[in-house]
Amino acid sequence: DTEVTQTPKHLVMGMTNKKSLKCEQHMGHRAMYWYKQKAKKPPELMFVYSYEKLSINESVPSRFSPECPNSSLLNLHLHALQPEDSALYLCASSQPGQGIYEQYFGPGTRLTVT
Amino acid sequence: GQQLNQSPQSMFIQEGEDVSMNCTSSSIFNTWLWYKQEPGEGPVLLIALYKAGELTSNGRLTAQFGITRKDSFLNISASIPSDVGIYFCAGRRKGGGADGLTFGKGTHLIIQP
């Protein structure tokens, strides 16, 4: 099973709202990722968690706050977003080490900030 | 930051034609991955390459890891309508552990009836 699930599929929020995106995988992977993708552009890395610890933050604004409660779950907390933050947010997972670096993506959450 | 140059940007082909796209980089990558993305969905992994010179097939898809470790190509033979989508190459930088992927800008494949 190579499935990564994300909820919600669509989210519309105002600039003063607080919301969270959720990601779950049951492949036993110990690395999880958040990517941001604008229309007709490639995914851009935001955060990497390895063994539930934040290992990479690609200079993402503090209005995005990641959280990894356990090895299967990854959240992205959103607060005071701007309209330019509207995008497809993708979660991915992989198994670090062992020479295997394939990342498996979820279907994404389409976020619209009004 | 590191960049991947992917070409062509888009391809308009007839059903049944073969397709070829490639990625090049000024930096060495130790893993190349090829993904396909359809509208409203996340990228789906097609092929993973780990060794310089490696040639790997997945059905009608064939991909190769360049000898210099700075390039890779993907071929699709006998295209069919369901091949439509955006194809991304992605490279993983040298080093161990979890690491993010650097993506090419994508090749948009359009199949004309």
PDB file of N, CA and C in Angstrom, chain A residues 9 31 33 35 37 41-43 45 48 50 56 88 90 96 99-107, chain B residues 31 33 35 37 40-43 45 48 50 88 92-93 95-101 103-105:
ATOM      1  N   LYS A   9      -9.809  18.068   1.206  1.00  0.00           N
ATOM      2  CA  LYS A   9      -9.390  18.136  -0.189  1.00  0.00           C
ATOM      3  C   LYS A   9      -9.390  19.589  -0.683  1.00  0.00           C
ATOM      4  N   ALA A  31       9.956   9.520   7.317  1.00  0.00           N
ATOM      5  CA  ALA A  31      10.184  10.883   6.847  1.00  0.00           C
ATOM      6  C   ALA A  31       8.911  11.378   6.173  1.00  0.00           C
ATOM      7  N   TYR A  33       6.924  15.082   4.479  1.00  0.00           N
ATOM      8  CA  TYR A  33       7.270  16.342   3.832  1.00  0.00           C
ATOM      9  C   TYR A  33       6.014  17.161   3.537  1.00  0.00           C
ATOM     10  N   TYR A  35       5.003  20.134   0.733  1.00  0.00           N
ATOM     11  CA  TYR A  35       5.365  20.893  -0.451  1.00  0.00           C
ATOM     12  C   TYR A  35       4.222  21.853  -0.773  1.00  0.00           C
ATOM     13  N   GLN A  37       2.532  23.912  -4.123  1.00  0.00           N
ATOM     14  CA  GLN A  37       2.552  23.927  -5.582  1.00  0.00           C
ATOM     15  C   GLN A  37       1.567  24.963  -6.112  1.00  0.00           C
ATOM     16  N   LYS A  41       3.195  25.026 -11.953  1.00  0.00           N
ATOM     17  CA  LYS A  41       4.568  25.090 -11.445  1.00  0.00           C
ATOM     18  C   LYS A  41       4.907  23.779 -10.757  1.00  0.00           C
ATOM     19  N   PRO A  42       6.195  23.495 -10.565  1.00  0.00           N
ATOM     20  CA  PRO A  42       6.557  22.273  -9.834  1.00  0.00           C
ATOM     21  C   PRO A  42       6.346  22.446  -8.337  1.00  0.00           C
ATOM     22  N   PRO A  43       6.252  21.356  -7.620  1.00  0.00           N
ATOM     23  CA  PRO A  43       6.169  21.444  -6.146  1.00  0.00           C
ATOM     24  C   PRO A  43       7.442  22.070  -5.573  1.00  0.00           C
ATOM     25  N   LEU A  45       9.560  22.524  -1.947  1.00  0.00           N
ATOM     26  CA  LEU A  45       9.695  21.980  -0.605  1.00  0.00           C
ATOM     27  C   LEU A  45       9.493  23.063   0.449  1.00  0.00           C
ATOM     28  N   VAL A  48      10.630  19.325   6.100  1.00  0.00           N
ATOM     29  CA  VAL A  48      10.934  17.901   6.162  1.00  0.00           C
ATOM     30  C   VAL A  48      10.974  17.477   7.618  1.00  0.00           C
ATOM     31  N   SER A  50      12.003  14.144   9.893  1.00  0.00           N
ATOM     32  CA  SER A  50      12.676  12.852   9.886  1.00  0.00           C
ATOM     33  C   SER A  50      12.611  12.287  11.302  1.00  0.00           C
ATOM     34  N   ILE A  56      14.300  20.011   8.140  1.00  0.00           N
ATOM     35  CA  ILE A  56      14.493  21.048   7.126  1.00  0.00           C
ATOM     36  C   ILE A  56      13.304  22.005   7.155  1.00  0.00           C
ATOM     37  N   LEU A  88      -1.888  24.502  -4.052  1.00  0.00           N
ATOM     38  CA  LEU A  88      -2.095  23.100  -3.713  1.00  0.00           C
ATOM     39  C   LEU A  88      -0.997  22.702  -2.734  1.00  0.00           C
ATOM     40  N   LEU A  90       0.850  19.790  -0.823  1.00  0.00           N
ATOM     41  CA  LEU A  90       1.089  18.359  -0.982  1.00  0.00           C
ATOM     42  C   LEU A  90       1.888  17.813   0.193  1.00  0.00           C
ATOM     43  N   PRO A  96      13.621   7.040   5.151  1.00  0.00           N
ATOM     44  CA  PRO A  96      15.020   7.460   5.085  1.00  0.00           C
ATOM     45  C   PRO A  96      15.976   6.304   5.323  1.00  0.00           C
ATOM     46  N   GLY A  99      19.015   3.272   1.402  1.00  0.00           N
ATOM     47  CA  GLY A  99      19.253   3.510  -0.012  1.00  0.00           C
ATOM     48  C   GLY A  99      18.018   3.677  -0.856  1.00  0.00           C
ATOM     49  N   ILE A 100      16.880   3.859  -0.241  1.00  0.00           N
ATOM     50  CA  ILE A 100      15.631   4.030  -0.989  1.00  0.00           C
ATOM     51  C   ILE A 100      15.097   5.425  -0.707  1.00  0.00           C
ATOM     52  N   TYR A 101      14.925   6.237  -1.746  1.00  0.00           N
ATOM     53  CA  TYR A 101      14.537   7.632  -1.527  1.00  0.00           C
ATOM     54  C   TYR A 101      13.279   8.020  -2.275  1.00  0.00           C
ATOM     55  N   GLU A 102      12.482   7.036  -2.610  1.00  0.00           N
ATOM     56  CA  GLU A 102      11.239   7.335  -3.321  1.00  0.00           C
ATOM     57  C   GLU A 102      10.272   8.039  -2.391  1.00  0.00           C
ATOM     58  N   GLN A 103       9.715   9.135  -2.855  1.00  0.00           N
ATOM     59  CA  GLN A 103       8.727   9.873  -2.080  1.00  0.00           C
ATOM     60  C   GLN A 103       7.363   9.640  -2.702  1.00  0.00           C
ATOM     61  N   TYR A 104       6.392   9.380  -1.840  1.00  0.00           N
ATOM     62  CA  TYR A 104       5.023   9.125  -2.278  1.00  0.00           C
ATOM     63  C   TYR A 104       4.153  10.283  -1.822  1.00  0.00           C
ATOM     64  N   PHE A 105       3.404  10.824  -2.762  1.00  0.00           N
ATOM     65  CA  PHE A 105       2.617  12.026  -2.513  1.00  0.00           C
ATOM     66  C   PHE A 105       1.154  11.707  -2.262  1.00  0.00           C
ATOM     67  N   GLY A 106       0.529  12.538  -1.438  1.00  0.00           N
ATOM     68  CA  GLY A 106      -0.910  12.513  -1.297  1.00  0.00           C
ATOM     69  C   GLY A 106      -1.567  13.304  -2.408  1.00  0.00           C
ATOM     70  N   PRO A 107      -2.907  13.337  -2.418  1.00  0.00           N
ATOM     71  CA  PRO A 107      -3.631  14.047  -3.479  1.00  0.00           C
ATOM     72  C   PRO A 107      -3.618  15.557  -3.320  1.00  0.00           C
TER      73      PRO A 107
ATOM     74  N   THR B  31      20.036  10.426  -6.972  1.00  0.00           N
ATOM     75  CA  THR B  31      18.758   9.758  -7.243  1.00  0.00           C
ATOM     76  C   THR B  31      17.969  10.611  -8.220  1.00  0.00           C
ATOM     77  N   LEU B  33      14.087  10.747  -9.965  1.00  0.00           N
ATOM     78  CA  LEU B  33      12.734  10.206  -9.930  1.00  0.00           C
ATOM     79  C   LEU B  33      11.912  10.880 -11.018  1.00  0.00           C
ATOM     80  N   TYR B  35       7.903  11.609 -12.130  1.00  0.00           N
ATOM     81  CA  TYR B  35       6.523  11.628 -11.648  1.00  0.00           C
ATOM     82  C   TYR B  35       5.601  12.089 -12.767  1.00  0.00           C
ATOM     83  N   GLN B  37       1.706  13.949 -13.041  1.00  0.00           N
ATOM     84  CA  GLN B  37       0.661  14.611 -12.282  1.00  0.00           C
ATOM     85  C   GLN B  37      -0.497  14.959 -13.196  1.00  0.00           C
ATOM     86  N   GLY B  40      -5.611  18.350 -10.417  1.00  0.00           N
ATOM     87  CA  GLY B  40      -6.283  18.144  -9.145  1.00  0.00           C
ATOM     88  C   GLY B  40      -5.758  16.983  -8.326  1.00  0.00           C
ATOM     89  N   GLU B  41      -4.661  16.380  -8.773  1.00  0.00           N
ATOM     90  CA  GLU B  41      -4.097  15.231  -8.057  1.00  0.00           C
ATOM     91  C   GLU B  41      -2.654  15.500  -7.674  1.00  0.00           C
ATOM     92  N   GLY B  42      -2.137  14.661  -6.776  1.00  0.00           N
ATOM     93  CA  GLY B  42      -0.729  14.756  -6.438  1.00  0.00           C
ATOM     94  C   GLY B  42       0.122  14.007  -7.443  1.00  0.00           C
ATOM     95  N   PRO B  43       1.434  14.272  -7.464  1.00  0.00           N
ATOM     96  CA  PRO B  43       2.328  13.543  -8.369  1.00  0.00           C
ATOM     97  C   PRO B  43       2.354  12.056  -8.033  1.00  0.00           C
ATOM     98  N   LEU B  45       4.499   8.561  -8.586  1.00  0.00           N
ATOM     99  CA  LEU B  45       5.833   8.079  -8.949  1.00  0.00           C
ATOM    100  C   LEU B  45       5.752   7.050 -10.073  1.00  0.00           C
ATOM    101  N   ALA B  48      12.062   5.197 -10.479  1.00  0.00           N
ATOM    102  CA  ALA B  48      13.143   5.681  -9.625  1.00  0.00           C
ATOM    103  C   ALA B  48      14.469   5.110 -10.137  1.00  0.00           C
ATOM    104  N   TYR B  50      18.775   4.949  -9.389  1.00  0.00           N
ATOM    105  CA  TYR B  50      19.737   5.122  -8.302  1.00  0.00           C
ATOM    106  C   TYR B  50      21.194   5.031  -8.728  1.00  0.00           C
ATOM    107  N   PHE B  88       7.104  15.331 -14.364  1.00  0.00           N
ATOM    108  CA  PHE B  88       8.172  16.037 -13.647  1.00  0.00           C
ATOM    109  C   PHE B  88       9.347  15.101 -13.405  1.00  0.00           C
ATOM    110  N   ARG B  92      17.330  14.054  -6.142  1.00  0.00           N
ATOM    111  CA  ARG B  92      17.649  14.120  -4.721  1.00  0.00           C
ATOM    112  C   ARG B  92      19.123  14.413  -4.588  1.00  0.00           C
ATOM    113  N   ARG B  93      19.429  15.419  -3.770  1.00  0.00           N
ATOM    114  CA  ARG B  93      20.817  15.838  -3.639  1.00  0.00           C
ATOM    115  C   ARG B  93      21.657  14.788  -2.936  1.00  0.00           C
ATOM    116  N   GLY B  95      23.941  12.999  -0.225  1.00  0.00           N
ATOM    117  CA  GLY B  95      23.873  13.044   1.227  1.00  0.00           C
ATOM    118  C   GLY B  95      22.910  11.992   1.734  1.00  0.00           C
ATOM    119  N   GLY B  96      22.902  11.763   3.004  1.00  0.00           N
ATOM    120  CA  GLY B  96      22.071  10.713   3.570  1.00  0.00           C
ATOM    121  C   GLY B  96      20.822  11.246   4.217  1.00  0.00           C
ATOM    122  N   GLY B  97      19.988  10.345   4.651  1.00  0.00           N
ATOM    123  CA  GLY B  97      18.811  10.719   5.413  1.00  0.00           C
ATOM    124  C   GLY B  97      17.710  11.281   4.555  1.00  0.00           C
ATOM    125  N   ALA B  98      16.739  11.854   5.228  1.00  0.00           N
ATOM    126  CA  ALA B  98      15.608  12.437   4.526  1.00  0.00           C
ATOM    127  C   ALA B  98      16.035  13.744   3.891  1.00  0.00           C
ATOM    128  N   ASP B  99      15.625  13.961   2.706  1.00  0.00           N
ATOM    129  CA  ASP B  99      15.989  15.176   1.997  1.00  0.00           C
ATOM    130  C   ASP B  99      14.889  15.492   1.010  1.00  0.00           C
ATOM    131  N   GLY B 100      14.617  16.771   0.818  1.00  0.00           N
ATOM    132  CA  GLY B 100      13.594  17.148  -0.135  1.00  0.00           C
ATOM    133  C   GLY B 100      14.054  16.938  -1.560  1.00  0.00           C
ATOM    134  N   LEU B 101      13.116  16.902  -2.448  1.00  0.00           N
ATOM    135  CA  LEU B 101      13.394  16.755  -3.870  1.00  0.00           C
ATOM    136  C   LEU B 101      13.421  18.110  -4.545  1.00  0.00           C
ATOM    137  N   PHE B 103      12.576  19.686  -8.126  1.00  0.00           N
ATOM    138  CA  PHE B 103      11.788  19.311  -9.304  1.00  0.00           C
ATOM    139  C   PHE B 103      12.168  20.135 -10.517  1.00  0.00           C
ATOM    140  N   GLY B 104      12.098  19.501 -11.692  1.00  0.00           N
ATOM    141  CA  GLY B 104      12.127  20.248 -12.939  1.00  0.00           C
ATOM    142  C   GLY B 104      10.806  20.980 -13.119  1.00  0.00           C
ATOM    143  N   LYS B 105      10.722  21.836 -14.118  1.00  0.00           N
ATOM    144  CA  LYS B 105       9.524  22.650 -14.310  1.00  0.00           C
ATOM    145  C   LYS B 105       8.395  21.894 -14.967  1.00  0.00           C
TER     146      LYS B 105
END
